[in-house]
PDB file of C-alpha atoms in Angstrom:
ATOM      1  CA  MET A   1     -15.389 -10.792 -24.341  1.00 40.00           C
ATOM      2  CA  ASN A   2     -17.754  -8.055 -22.400  1.00 45.00           C
ATOM      3  CA  PRO A   3     -21.172  -8.389 -23.318  1.00 43.00           C
ATOM      4  CA  GLU A   4     -21.991  -4.649 -23.582  1.00 44.00           C
ATOM      5  CA  GLU A   5     -19.309  -4.616 -26.312  1.00 44.00           C
ATOM      6  CA  LYS A   6     -20.997  -7.536 -27.807  1.00 47.00           C
ATOM      7  CA  ASN A   7     -23.701  -5.883 -27.953  1.00 45.00           C
ATOM      8  CA  ILE A   8     -23.747  -2.302 -29.113  1.00 52.00           C
ATOM      9  CA  VAL A   9     -24.358  -2.856 -32.833  1.00 57.00           C
ATOM     10  CA  PRO A  10     -27.439  -5.579 -32.331  1.00 76.00           C
ATOM     11  CA  ASN A  11     -29.525  -6.271 -34.786  1.00 88.00           C
ATOM     12  CA  PRO A  12     -32.450  -3.867 -35.853  1.00 92.00           C
ATOM     13  CA  VAL A  13     -34.873  -6.390 -35.887  1.00 93.00           C
ATOM     14  CA  ILE A  14     -33.781  -7.652 -32.419  1.00 93.00           C
ATOM     15  CA  ALA A  15     -33.318  -4.268 -31.053  1.00 91.00           C
ATOM     16  CA  HIS A  16     -36.755  -3.324 -32.440  1.00 93.00           C
ATOM     17  CA  PHE A  17     -38.369  -6.395 -30.487  1.00 94.00           C
ATOM     18  CA  TRP A  18     -36.158  -6.608 -27.434  1.00 94.00           C
ATOM     19  CA  ARG A  19     -37.127  -3.048 -26.759  1.00 93.00           C
ATOM     20  CA  LEU A  20     -41.147  -3.977 -27.490  1.00 95.00           C
ATOM     21  CA  PHE A  21     -40.535  -7.149 -24.655  1.00 95.00           C
ATOM     22  CA  LYS A  22     -39.192  -4.259 -21.859  1.00 95.00           C
ATOM     23  CA  THR A  23     -41.911  -1.837 -22.589  1.00 96.00           C
ATOM     24  CA  TRP A  24     -44.864  -4.890 -22.085  1.00 96.00           C
ATOM     25  CA  ASP A  25     -42.383  -5.989 -19.424  1.00 96.00           C
ATOM     26  CA  LYS A  26     -42.442  -3.158 -17.612  1.00 96.00           C
ATOM     27  CA  THR A  27     -46.088  -2.607 -17.811  1.00 96.00           C
ATOM     28  CA  ALA A  28     -47.490  -5.539 -16.923  1.00 96.00           C
ATOM     29  CA  ILE A  29     -44.686  -5.426 -13.925  1.00 96.00           C
ATOM     30  CA  GLU A  30     -47.101  -2.071 -13.205  1.00 96.00           C
ATOM     31  CA  GLY A  31     -50.449  -3.543 -13.588  1.00 96.00           C
ATOM     32  CA  THR A  32     -49.662  -6.801 -11.512  1.00 95.00           C
ATOM     33  CA  SER A  33     -48.300  -4.655  -8.587  1.00 96.00           C
ATOM     34  CA  VAL A  34     -51.366  -1.944  -9.156  1.00 96.00           C
ATOM     35  CA  TYR A  35     -53.637  -5.346  -8.978  1.00 96.00           C
ATOM     36  CA  LYS A  36     -51.897  -7.173  -6.179  1.00 95.00           C
ATOM     37  CA  LYS A  37     -51.869  -4.071  -4.067  1.00 97.00           C
ATOM     38  CA  TRP A  38     -55.696  -3.574  -4.073  1.00 97.00           C
ATOM     39  CA  ASN A  39     -56.590  -7.074  -3.698  1.00 96.00           C
ATOM     40  CA  TYR A  40     -54.793  -7.281  -0.517  1.00 96.00           C
ATOM     41  CA  ARG A  41     -56.013  -4.016   0.183  1.00 97.00           C
ATOM     42  CA  THR A  42     -59.554  -4.627  -0.378  1.00 96.00           C
ATOM     43  CA  MET A  43     -59.856  -7.683   1.725  1.00 96.00           C
ATOM     44  CA  MET A  44     -58.282  -5.669   4.814  1.00 97.00           C
ATOM     45  CA  PHE A  45     -60.476  -3.079   4.820  1.00 97.00           C
ATOM     46  CA  LEU A  46     -63.447  -5.756   4.419  1.00 95.00           C
ATOM     47  CA  ILE A  47     -62.046  -7.656   7.551  1.00 96.00           C
ATOM     48  CA  PHE A  48     -60.960  -4.579   9.588  1.00 96.00           C
ATOM     49  CA  GLY A  49     -64.185  -3.273   9.135  1.00 96.00           C
ATOM     50  CA  ALA A  50     -65.794  -5.936   9.944  1.00 94.00           C
ATOM     51  CA  PHE A  51     -63.773  -5.589  13.030  1.00 95.00           C
ATOM     52  CA  ALA A  52     -64.750  -2.352  13.587  1.00 95.00           C
ATOM     53  CA  GLY A  53     -68.442  -2.372  13.592  1.00 92.00           C
ATOM     54  CA  VAL A  54     -68.376  -5.411  15.469  1.00 92.00           C
ATOM     55  CA  MET A  55     -66.462  -3.109  18.429  1.00 91.00           C
ATOM     56  CA  ALA A  56     -68.884  -0.918  18.130  1.00 90.00           C
ATOM     57  CA  SER A  57     -71.737  -3.100  18.938  1.00 87.00           C
ATOM     58  CA  GLN A  58     -70.403  -3.789  22.387  1.00 84.00           C
ATOM     59  CA  PHE A  59     -70.250  -0.958  24.097  1.00 81.00           C
ATOM     60  CA  ARG A  60     -72.821   0.132  26.235  1.00 72.00           C
ATOM     61  CA  PRO A  61     -73.734   3.874  26.571  1.00 70.00           C
ATOM     62  CA  VAL A  62     -74.993   4.877  29.398  1.00 64.00           C
ATOM     63  CA  THR A  63     -76.037   8.398  28.414  1.00 71.00           C
ATOM     64  CA  GLU A  64     -75.679  10.299  25.309  1.00 74.00           C
ATOM     65  CA  PHE A  65     -72.361  11.266  24.564  1.00 73.00           C
ATOM     66  CA  ASP A  66     -71.062   9.624  27.068  1.00 80.00           C
ATOM     67  CA  ALA A  67     -67.046   7.639  26.456  1.00 85.00           C
ATOM     68  CA  PHE A  68     -68.980   4.741  25.507  1.00 84.00           C
ATOM     69  CA  ASP A  69     -71.068   6.357  22.984  1.00 86.00           C
ATOM     70  CA  ILE A  70     -68.655   8.227  21.331  1.00 90.00           C
ATOM     71  CA  ALA A  71     -66.329   5.314  21.330  1.00 90.00           C
ATOM     72  CA  SER A  72     -69.211   3.133  20.095  1.00 90.00           C
ATOM     73  CA  ARG A  73     -70.111   5.971  16.830  1.00 91.00           C
ATOM     74  CA  VAL A  74     -66.653   6.090  16.453  1.00 94.00           C
ATOM     75  CA  PHE A  75     -65.849   2.662  15.442  1.00 94.00           C
ATOM     76  CA  ALA A  76     -69.453   2.158  13.334  1.00 94.00           C
ATOM     77  CA  VAL A  77     -67.856   5.626  11.796  1.00 96.00           C
ATOM     78  CA  ILE A  78     -64.209   3.761  10.745  1.00 97.00           C
ATOM     79  CA  SER A  79     -66.370   1.024  10.401  1.00 96.00           C
ATOM     80  CA  THR A  80     -68.375   2.545   7.523  1.00 96.00           C
ATOM     81  CA  LEU A  81     -65.613   3.758   6.337  1.00 97.00           C
ATOM     82  CA  LEU A  82     -63.608   0.818   5.597  1.00 97.00           C
ATOM     83  CA  ILE A  83     -66.515  -1.093   4.523  1.00 96.00           C
ATOM     84  CA  ALA A  84     -66.800   1.405   1.861  1.00 97.00           C
ATOM     85  CA  ALA A  85     -63.552   2.169   1.168  1.00 97.00           C
ATOM     86  CA  SER A  86     -63.354  -2.242   0.343  1.00 96.00           C
ATOM     87  CA  SER A  87     -66.433  -1.807  -1.894  1.00 95.00           C
ATOM     88  CA  PHE A  88     -65.325   1.003  -3.540  1.00 96.00           C
ATOM     89  CA  ALA A  89     -61.961  -0.232  -4.143  1.00 96.00           C
ATOM     90  CA  ALA A  90     -63.334  -3.237  -5.605  1.00 93.00           C
ATOM     91  CA  SER A  91     -65.177  -1.850  -8.232  1.00 94.00           C
ATOM     92  CA  GLU A  92     -63.595   1.241  -9.097  1.00 95.00           C
ATOM     93  CA  ILE A  93     -59.684   0.019  -9.091  1.00 95.00           C
ATOM     94  CA  LEU A  94     -59.625  -3.695  -9.517  1.00 94.00           C
ATOM     95  CA  THR A  95     -61.855  -3.226 -12.583  1.00 93.00           C
ATOM     96  CA  ASP A  96     -61.801  -5.855 -15.797  1.00 92.00           C
ATOM     97  CA  GLU A  97     -60.140  -3.036 -17.548  1.00 94.00           C
ATOM     98  CA  LEU A  98     -57.179  -3.689 -14.737  1.00 94.00           C
ATOM     99  CA  GLU A  99     -57.538  -7.347 -15.375  1.00 92.00           C
ATOM    100  CA  ASN A 100     -57.240  -7.330 -19.163  1.00 93.00           C
ATOM    101  CA  ASN A 101     -54.562  -5.134 -19.012  1.00 94.00           C
ATOM    102  CA  ARG A 102     -52.389  -6.557 -17.016  1.00 94.00           C
ATOM    103  CA  THR A 103     -53.161 -10.732 -18.825  1.00 94.00           C
ATOM    104  CA  ASN A 104     -52.378  -8.589 -21.894  1.00 94.00           C
ATOM    105  CA  SER A 105     -49.394  -6.814 -21.910  1.00 96.00           C
ATOM    106  CA  ARG A 106     -47.865  -9.617 -20.003  1.00 95.00           C
ATOM    107  CA  SER A 107     -49.020 -12.018 -22.664  1.00 95.00           C
ATOM    108  CA  ALA A 108     -47.137  -9.374 -25.214  1.00 96.00           C
ATOM    109  CA  ALA A 109     -43.984  -9.579 -24.163  1.00 96.00           C
ATOM    110  CA  GLU A 110     -43.507 -13.041 -23.350  1.00 95.00           C
ATOM    111  CA  THR A 111     -44.866 -13.828 -27.128  1.00 96.00           C
ATOM    112  CA  LEU A 112     -42.302 -10.960 -28.001  1.00 96.00           C
ATOM    113  CA  LYS A 113     -39.330 -12.823 -26.399  1.00 95.00           C
ATOM    114  CA  ALA A 114     -40.713 -16.112 -28.123  1.00 96.00           C
ATOM    115  CA  GLU A 115     -40.453 -14.486 -31.536  1.00 96.00           C
ATOM    116  CA  ILE A 116     -36.879 -13.235 -30.574  1.00 95.00           C
ATOM    117  CA  TYR A 117     -35.761 -16.630 -29.787  1.00 96.00           C
ATOM    118  CA  LEU A 118     -37.415 -18.049 -32.911  1.00 96.00           C
ATOM    119  CA  TYR A 119     -35.859 -15.668 -35.168  1.00 96.00           C
ATOM    120  CA  VAL A 120     -32.093 -15.882 -33.169  1.00 94.00           C
ATOM    121  CA  PHE A 121     -32.440 -19.654 -33.856  1.00 95.00           C
ATOM    122  CA  LYS A 122     -34.208 -19.278 -37.395  1.00 94.00           C
ATOM    123  CA  THR A 123     -36.935 -22.373 -36.840  1.00 94.00           C
ATOM    124  CA  GLY A 124     -40.634 -22.252 -36.101  1.00 92.00           C
ATOM    125  CA  PRO A 125     -41.760 -19.813 -38.918  1.00 94.00           C
ATOM    126  CA  TYR A 126     -38.065 -18.834 -39.625  1.00 95.00           C
ATOM    127  CA  ASP A 127     -36.958 -21.958 -41.423  1.00 93.00           C
ATOM    128  CA  THR A 128     -37.159 -21.004 -44.131  1.00 92.00           C
ATOM    129  CA  GLY A 129     -36.460 -18.209 -46.821  1.00 92.00           C
ATOM    130  CA  THR A 130     -34.143 -14.921 -47.416  1.00 94.00           C
ATOM    131  CA  ASP A 131     -33.253 -12.942 -44.604  1.00 92.00           C
ATOM    132  CA  ASP A 132     -35.133 -10.234 -46.138  1.00 95.00           C
ATOM    133  CA  GLU A 133     -38.869 -12.222 -46.064  1.00 95.00           C
ATOM    134  CA  LYS A 134     -37.750 -14.003 -42.283  1.00 95.00           C
ATOM    135  CA  ASP A 135     -37.573  -9.644 -41.664  1.00 95.00           C
ATOM    136  CA  GLU A 136     -40.561  -9.262 -43.133  1.00 96.00           C
ATOM    137  CA  LEU A 137     -42.359 -12.484 -41.755  1.00 96.00           C
ATOM    138  CA  ALA A 138     -41.675 -10.845 -37.860  1.00 96.00           C
ATOM    139  CA  PHE A 139     -42.624  -7.762 -38.537  1.00 96.00           C
ATOM    140  CA  GLU A 140     -46.550  -9.692 -40.176  1.00 96.00           C
ATOM    141  CA  ARG A 141     -46.533 -11.379 -36.419  1.00 96.00           C
ATOM    142  CA  LEU A 142     -45.613  -8.134 -34.700  1.00 96.00           C
ATOM    143  CA  GLU A 143     -48.185  -6.834 -36.447  1.00 95.00           C
ATOM    144  CA  LYS A 144     -50.497  -9.363 -34.060  1.00 94.00           C
ATOM    145  CA  VAL A 145     -48.818  -8.101 -31.174  1.00 95.00           C
ATOM    146  CA  ARG A 146     -49.764  -4.723 -32.276  1.00 95.00           C
ATOM    147  CA  GLN A 147     -53.363  -5.102 -32.674  1.00 95.00           C
ATOM    148  CA  ALA A 148     -54.227  -7.155 -29.512  1.00 92.00           C
ATOM    149  CA  THR A 149     -52.577  -4.067 -27.794  1.00 94.00           C
ATOM    150  CA  ALA A 150     -54.117  -1.492 -29.029  1.00 94.00           C
ATOM    151  CA  GLU A 151     -56.322  -0.425 -26.267  1.00 94.00           C
ATOM    152  CA  ILE A 152     -53.935  -0.830 -24.032  1.00 95.00           C
ATOM    153  CA  PRO A 153     -51.867   2.340 -22.561  1.00 95.00           C
ATOM    154  CA  TYR A 154     -48.235   1.168 -21.683  1.00 95.00           C
ATOM    155  CA  LEU A 155     -45.176   2.440 -19.716  1.00 93.00           C
ATOM    156  CA  SER A 156     -42.458   3.331 -21.803  1.00 89.00           C
ATOM    157  CA  PHE A 157     -39.092   2.148 -21.464  1.00 87.00           C
ATOM    158  CA  THR A 158     -36.415   4.516 -21.994  1.00 86.00           C
ATOM    159  CA  ASP A 159     -33.709   3.303 -19.942  1.00 84.00           C
ATOM    160  CA  GLU A 160     -30.294   1.816 -22.262  1.00 83.00           C
ATOM    161  CA  ILE A 161     -30.964  -1.731 -23.181  1.00 82.00           C
ATOM    162  CA  ASN A 162     -27.221  -4.051 -23.001  1.00 81.00           C
ATOM    163  CA  ASP A 163     -29.133  -7.228 -22.520  1.00 82.00           C
ATOM    164  CA  TYR A 164     -29.790  -7.789 -26.289  1.00 82.00           C
ATOM    165  CA  PRO A 165     -29.651 -11.404 -27.475  1.00 85.00           C
ATOM    166  CA  ASP A 166     -26.733 -12.360 -29.518  1.00 81.00           C
ATOM    167  CA  GLU A 167     -27.560 -13.539 -33.048  1.00 82.00           C
ATOM    168  CA  THR A 168     -24.121 -16.459 -32.344  1.00 86.00           C
ATOM    169  CA  MET A 169     -26.098 -17.308 -28.999  1.00 91.00           C
ATOM    170  CA  THR A 170     -25.432 -20.658 -28.344  1.00 94.00           C
ATOM    171  CA  ILE A 171     -27.687 -23.402 -27.795  1.00 95.00           C
ATOM    172  CA  ASP A 172     -25.406 -23.939 -23.883  1.00 95.00           C
ATOM    173  CA  SER A 173     -26.592 -20.141 -23.369  1.00 94.00           C
ATOM    174  CA  TYR A 174     -30.344 -20.410 -24.518  1.00 96.00           C
ATOM    175  CA  ILE A 175     -31.139 -23.074 -22.130  1.00 96.00           C
ATOM    176  CA  LYS A 176     -28.966 -21.146 -19.329  1.00 95.00           C
ATOM    177  CA  GLU A 177     -30.667 -17.976 -19.502  1.00 93.00           C
ATOM    178  CA  ARG A 178     -33.641 -19.310 -21.648  1.00 95.00           C
ATOM    179  CA  VAL A 179     -34.765 -22.857 -20.423  1.00 97.00           C
ATOM    180  CA  SER A 180     -32.912 -23.641 -17.016  1.00 97.00           C
ATOM    181  CA  ASP A 181     -33.425 -20.368 -15.696  1.00 97.00           C
ATOM    182  CA  GLN A 182     -37.264 -20.812 -16.704  1.00 97.00           C
ATOM    183  CA  ILE A 183     -37.511 -23.828 -15.355  1.00 97.00           C
ATOM    184  CA  ARG A 184     -36.381 -22.444 -11.710  1.00 97.00           C
ATOM    185  CA  TRP A 185     -38.963 -19.586 -12.236  1.00 97.00           C
ATOM    186  CA  TYR A 186     -41.880 -22.183 -12.225  1.00 97.00           C
ATOM    187  CA  GLU A 187     -40.764 -24.233  -9.363  1.00 97.00           C
ATOM    188  CA  LYS A 188     -39.750 -21.274  -7.028  1.00 97.00           C
ATOM    189  CA  LYS A 189     -43.516 -20.250  -7.717  1.00 96.00           C
ATOM    190  CA  SER A 190     -45.103 -23.526  -7.088  1.00 96.00           C
ATOM    191  CA  LYS A 191     -43.143 -23.220  -4.215  1.00 97.00           C
ATOM    192  CA  THR A 192     -44.609 -20.003  -3.039  1.00 97.00           C
ATOM    193  CA  PHE A 193     -48.088 -20.065  -3.653  1.00 97.00           C
ATOM    194  CA  GLN A 194     -48.430 -23.316  -2.438  1.00 97.00           C
ATOM    195  CA  GLN A 195     -47.300 -21.700   0.407  1.00 97.00           C
ATOM    196  CA  GLU A 196     -49.439 -18.514  -0.112  1.00 96.00           C
ATOM    197  CA  LEU A 197     -52.699 -21.503  -0.461  1.00 96.00           C
ATOM    198  CA  ARG A 198     -51.665 -23.348   3.087  1.00 96.00           C
ATOM    199  CA  LYS A 199     -51.352 -19.790   5.018  1.00 96.00           C
ATOM    200  CA  ASN A 200     -54.328 -18.515   3.504  1.00 95.00           C
ATOM    201  CA  LYS A 201     -56.650 -22.346   3.703  1.00 95.00           C
ATOM    202  CA  ASN A 202     -55.456 -22.727   7.784  1.00 96.00           C
ATOM    203  CA  ARG A 203     -56.906 -18.657   8.363  1.00 94.00           C
ATOM    204  CA  ILE A 204     -59.951 -19.696   6.554  1.00 95.00           C
ATOM    205  CA  TYR A 205     -59.709 -22.529   9.061  1.00 94.00           C
ATOM    206  CA  LEU A 206     -59.297 -20.353  12.173  1.00 94.00           C
ATOM    207  CA  PHE A 207     -61.776 -18.325  11.444  1.00 92.00           C
ATOM    208  CA  GLY A 208     -64.721 -20.966  10.478  1.00 90.00           C
ATOM    209  CA  PHE A 209     -63.167 -22.731  13.615  1.00 92.00           C
ATOM    210  CA  ALA A 210     -63.604 -19.922  15.843  1.00 91.00           C
ATOM    211  CA  GLY A 211     -66.903 -19.008  14.631  1.00 88.00           C
ATOM    212  CA  VAL A 212     -68.105 -23.042  15.280  1.00 88.00           C
ATOM    213  CA  VAL A 213     -67.036 -22.010  19.426  1.00 90.00           C
ATOM    214  CA  LEU A 214     -68.781 -19.524  19.447  1.00 88.00           C
ATOM    215  CA  GLY A 215     -71.977 -20.771  18.426  1.00 85.00           C
ATOM    216  CA  SER A 216     -71.103 -23.398  21.085  1.00 86.00           C
ATOM    217  CA  ILE A 217     -70.547 -21.413  23.333  1.00 85.00           C
ATOM    218  CA  GLY A 218     -73.944 -18.618  23.124  1.00 80.00           C
ATOM    219  CA  ALA A 219     -75.905 -21.954  22.715  1.00 78.00           C
ATOM    220  CA  GLY A 220     -74.478 -23.458  25.857  1.00 73.00           C
ATOM    221  CA  THR A 221     -74.399 -20.717  28.017  1.00 74.00           C
ATOM    222  CA  GLY A 222     -77.030 -18.133  27.285  1.00 71.00           C
ATOM    223  CA  TYR A 223     -74.688 -15.699  26.033  1.00 72.00           C
ATOM    224  CA  ALA A 224     -76.067 -15.847  22.177  1.00 73.00           C
ATOM    225  CA  GLU A 225     -76.744 -12.204  21.768  1.00 76.00           C
ATOM    226  CA  PHE A 226     -72.801 -11.511  22.504  1.00 77.00           C
ATOM    227  CA  THR A 227     -71.417 -14.218  20.939  1.00 84.00           C
ATOM    228  CA  SER A 228     -73.428 -13.697  17.602  1.00 88.00           C
ATOM    229  CA  VAL A 229     -72.034 -10.321  16.802  1.00 88.00           C
ATOM    230  CA  TRP A 230     -68.557 -12.090  16.702  1.00 90.00           C
ATOM    231  CA  ILE A 231     -69.717 -14.604  14.481  1.00 91.00           C
ATOM    232  CA  ALA A 232     -70.133 -12.971  12.008  1.00 90.00           C
ATOM    233  CA  PHE A 233     -67.349 -11.286  12.062  1.00 93.00           C
ATOM    234  CA  PHE A 234     -65.419 -14.636  11.936  1.00 93.00           C
ATOM    235  CA  THR A 235     -67.625 -15.286   9.073  1.00 92.00           C
ATOM    236  CA  SER A 236     -66.928 -12.103   7.161  1.00 92.00           C
ATOM    237  CA  ALA A 237     -63.325 -12.321   7.659  1.00 94.00           C
ATOM    238  CA  SER A 238     -63.005 -15.459   6.658  1.00 94.00           C
ATOM    239  CA  GLY A 239     -65.302 -14.914   3.546  1.00 93.00           C
ATOM    240  CA  ALA A 240     -63.039 -12.114   2.204  1.00 94.00           C
ATOM    241  CA  LEU A 241     -60.028 -14.400   2.702  1.00 95.00           C
ATOM    242  CA  ALA A 242     -61.108 -17.010   0.228  1.00 94.00           C
ATOM    243  CA  ALA A 243     -62.287 -14.578  -2.150  1.00 93.00           C
ATOM    244  CA  PHE A 244     -58.544 -13.120  -2.128  1.00 95.00           C
ATOM    245  CA  VAL A 245     -56.853 -16.638  -2.437  1.00 94.00           C
ATOM    246  CA  ALA A 246     -59.873 -17.266  -5.319  1.00 93.00           C
ATOM    247  CA  THR A 247     -58.947 -14.051  -7.037  1.00 92.00           C
ATOM    248  CA  ASN A 248     -54.733 -14.816  -6.685  1.00 93.00           C
ATOM    249  CA  ARG A 249     -55.343 -17.858  -8.433  1.00 94.00           C
ATOM    250  CA  TYR A 250     -53.199 -19.785  -6.991  1.00 95.00           C
ATOM    251  CA  GLN A 251     -54.472 -23.788  -7.061  1.00 95.00           C
ATOM    252  CA  PRO A 252     -54.202 -23.538 -10.668  1.00 95.00           C
ATOM    253  CA  LEU A 253     -51.155 -21.309 -11.245  1.00 96.00           C
ATOM    254  CA  LEU A 254     -49.008 -23.709  -9.396  1.00 95.00           C
ATOM    255  CA  ILE A 255     -50.506 -26.789 -10.952  1.00 96.00           C
ATOM    256  CA  SER A 256     -49.817 -25.356 -14.686  1.00 96.00           C
ATOM    257  CA  TYR A 257     -46.729 -24.441 -13.295  1.00 97.00           C
ATOM    258  CA  GLN A 258     -45.883 -27.767 -12.277  1.00 97.00           C
ATOM    259  CA  LYS A 259     -46.753 -29.029 -15.615  1.00 97.00           C
ATOM    260  CA  THR A 260     -44.616 -26.711 -17.298  1.00 97.00           C
ATOM    261  CA  ALA A 261     -41.690 -27.148 -15.685  1.00 97.00           C
ATOM    262  CA  LEU A 262     -41.995 -31.194 -15.768  1.00 98.00           C
ATOM    263  CA  ARG A 263     -42.019 -31.003 -19.900  1.00 98.00           C
ATOM    264  CA  LEU A 264     -39.103 -28.989 -20.246  1.00 98.00           C
ATOM    265  CA  SER A 265     -37.499 -30.265 -17.892  1.00 98.00           C
ATOM    266  CA  ALA A 266     -38.669 -33.962 -19.660  1.00 98.00           C
ATOM    267  CA  ILE A 267     -37.395 -31.802 -23.185  1.00 98.00           C
ATOM    268  CA  LEU A 268     -34.207 -30.323 -21.649  1.00 97.00           C
ATOM    269  CA  ALA A 269     -32.913 -33.998 -20.719  1.00 97.00           C
ATOM    270  CA  LYS A 270     -33.598 -35.970 -23.913  1.00 96.00           C
ATOM    271  CA  PHE A 271     -31.840 -33.311 -26.145  1.00 96.00           C
ATOM    272  CA  GLN A 272     -28.864 -33.077 -23.507  1.00 94.00           C
ATOM    273  CA  LYS A 273     -28.710 -36.997 -23.490  1.00 93.00           C
ATOM    274  CA  LYS A 274     -28.644 -36.720 -27.662  1.00 88.00           C
ATOM    275  CA  ALA A 275     -24.626 -38.553 -28.603  1.00 81.00           C
ATOM    276  CA  SER A 276     -24.564 -35.664 -31.597  1.00 86.00           C
ATOM    277  CA  VAL A 277     -25.616 -32.378 -31.561  1.00 89.00           C
ATOM    278  CA  ASP A 278     -26.636 -30.899 -34.947  1.00 92.00           C
ATOM    279  CA  ASN A 279     -28.269 -27.697 -36.475  1.00 93.00           C
ATOM    280  CA  GLU A 280     -32.210 -29.341 -37.181  1.00 94.00           C
ATOM    281  CA  SER A 281     -31.275 -31.005 -33.749  1.00 95.00           C
ATOM    282  CA  ILE A 282     -30.285 -28.131 -31.606  1.00 95.00           C
ATOM    283  CA  LYS A 283     -33.824 -25.735 -34.001  1.00 96.00           C
ATOM    284  CA  ARG A 284     -36.238 -28.859 -33.114  1.00 96.00           C
ATOM    285  CA  PHE A 285     -35.054 -28.559 -29.790  1.00 97.00           C
ATOM    286  CA  VAL A 286     -35.340 -24.699 -29.342  1.00 97.00           C
ATOM    287  CA  ALA A 287     -38.597 -25.078 -31.146  1.00 96.00           C
ATOM    288  CA  ALA A 288     -40.209 -27.371 -28.596  1.00 97.00           C
ATOM    289  CA  CYS A 289     -39.249 -24.995 -25.955  1.00 97.00           C
ATOM    290  CA  GLU A 290     -40.803 -22.486 -27.434  1.00 97.00           C
ATOM    291  CA  GLU A 291     -43.640 -24.484 -28.151  1.00 97.00           C
ATOM    292  CA  GLU A 292     -44.614 -25.347 -24.384  1.00 97.00           C
ATOM    293  CA  PHE A 293     -43.805 -21.752 -23.170  1.00 96.00           C
ATOM    294  CA  ALA A 294     -46.395 -21.168 -25.487  1.00 95.00           C
ATOM    295  CA  ARG A 295     -48.888 -23.040 -23.880  1.00 96.00           C
ATOM    296  CA  GLU A 296     -48.025 -22.431 -20.205  1.00 96.00           C
ATOM    297  CA  ARG A 297     -49.012 -18.447 -21.466  1.00 94.00           C
ATOM    298  CA  THR A 298     -51.901 -19.797 -23.264  1.00 94.00           C
ATOM    299  CA  GLU A 299     -53.030 -21.893 -20.350  1.00 95.00           C
ATOM    300  CA  TRP A 300     -52.234 -18.748 -17.719  1.00 93.00           C
ATOM    301  CA  ILE A 301     -54.216 -16.184 -19.813  1.00 92.00           C
ATOM    302  CA  GLN A 302     -57.556 -18.454 -19.480  1.00 92.00           C
ATOM    303  CA  ILE A 303     -57.235 -18.571 -16.081  1.00 92.00           C
ATOM    304  CA  PHE A 304     -57.340 -15.419 -15.741  1.00 87.00           C
ATOM    305  CA  SER A 305     -60.018 -14.589 -18.475  1.00 83.00           C
ATOM    306  CA  GLU A 306     -62.546 -17.146 -16.177  1.00 74.00           C
ATOM    307  CA  ASP A 307     -61.934 -15.425 -13.140  1.00 58.00           C
ATOM    308  CA  SER A 308     -62.550 -12.172 -15.281  1.00 56.00           C
ATOM    309  CA  LYS A 309     -65.930 -13.716 -16.345  1.00 54.00           C
ATOM    310  CA  ASP A 310     -67.001 -15.556 -13.299  1.00 54.00           C
ATOM    311  CA  LYS A 311     -66.761 -12.100 -11.802  1.00 54.00           C
ATOM    312  CA  LYS A 312     -68.516 -10.038 -14.767  1.00 49.00           C
ATOM    313  CA  SER A 313     -71.649 -13.670 -14.729  1.00 48.00           C
ATOM    314  CA  ASP A 314     -71.567 -12.070 -10.481  1.00 49.00           C
ATOM    315  CA  LYS A 315     -72.563  -8.919 -11.556  1.00 45.00           C
ATOM    316  CA  GLU A 316     -74.797  -9.175 -14.235  1.00 46.00           C
ATOM    317  CA  PRO A 317     -78.986  -9.603 -13.198  1.00 41.00           C
ATOM    318  CA  LYS A 318     -80.235 -13.053 -13.743  1.00 43.00           C
ATOM    319  CA  LYS A 319     -82.367 -13.606 -16.508  1.00 42.00           C
ATOM    320  CA  THR A 320     -86.109 -14.189 -15.374  1.00 36.00           C
ATOM    321  CA  LYS A 321     -88.711 -16.256 -16.686  1.00 37.00           C
ATOM    322  CA  GLY A 322     -89.960 -14.819 -19.890  1.00 38.00           C
ATOM    323  CA  SER A 323     -87.114 -11.656 -20.116  1.00 37.00           C
ATOM    324  CA  ASP A 324     -85.836 -11.085 -23.968  1.00 41.00           C
ATOM    325  CA  LYS A 325     -82.356 -12.755 -24.338  1.00 42.00           C
ATOM    326  CA  SER A 326     -79.383 -10.459 -25.866  1.00 35.00           C
TER     327      SER A 326
END
């Protein structure tokens, strides 16, 4: 049967939840895209700003406004502008609000998706009661999502939807579309994060090594005045890269994704090993999978919440002896 044909008249509850999922998914994707772009740009502004500052110090003008003097002034202006742009982006674009909105949007989307599968298989909170009672419960649980996202502006999803989950979805379809697909996603993301972590750490080590070499050369040859500015550049570049890696949370995320993929694989293997499968075992399996997704989702939010708290504490003035505690 054509997927578009079977979803012409979807269950209104599923249709409502699925459109909300699409809405918050779209909002989360946009928020994450903005965050990643400006996080990268902030790092590059800082690195190139530091480089331009070094270049400004390398020109030795003979007279005022000769070619060397003009070049030095131009590089100094470029350095100032780039460093100012980096500082502006870090404080005015990469805000706690952007971070909270994108994480809460993603949480809302994944919560709604999980709710749909629990509803379809009548498991978890939907294991008992009449259809009307289950519908009422679904909207009660939806209200919690609404409250959590009440202050977040969202991007409306207006496209036609033809991929609603079917109320008669089989367990094989659930395994293929929900469990196996998500395991592959976790594994792919883990691999990508490992590569990014390794690549950026190598760059940090390279910059650090270059600084050490230049320091040795300067001390041993009497060119310390020349090498000191380049040591400062490599130190700044190394620090910018380290901050970039830290804010992307590669290490904790890849560990979380790897653990979740292994747990889901174990749950799936135990279910597929069963000699016979009845409706109750299917319900338990779906509930176990969705519980694992919920655990990973909570861990994901905590990872970024801790990062946001760290940044906030760095901005707050330190308490001095005798100051009032709020």
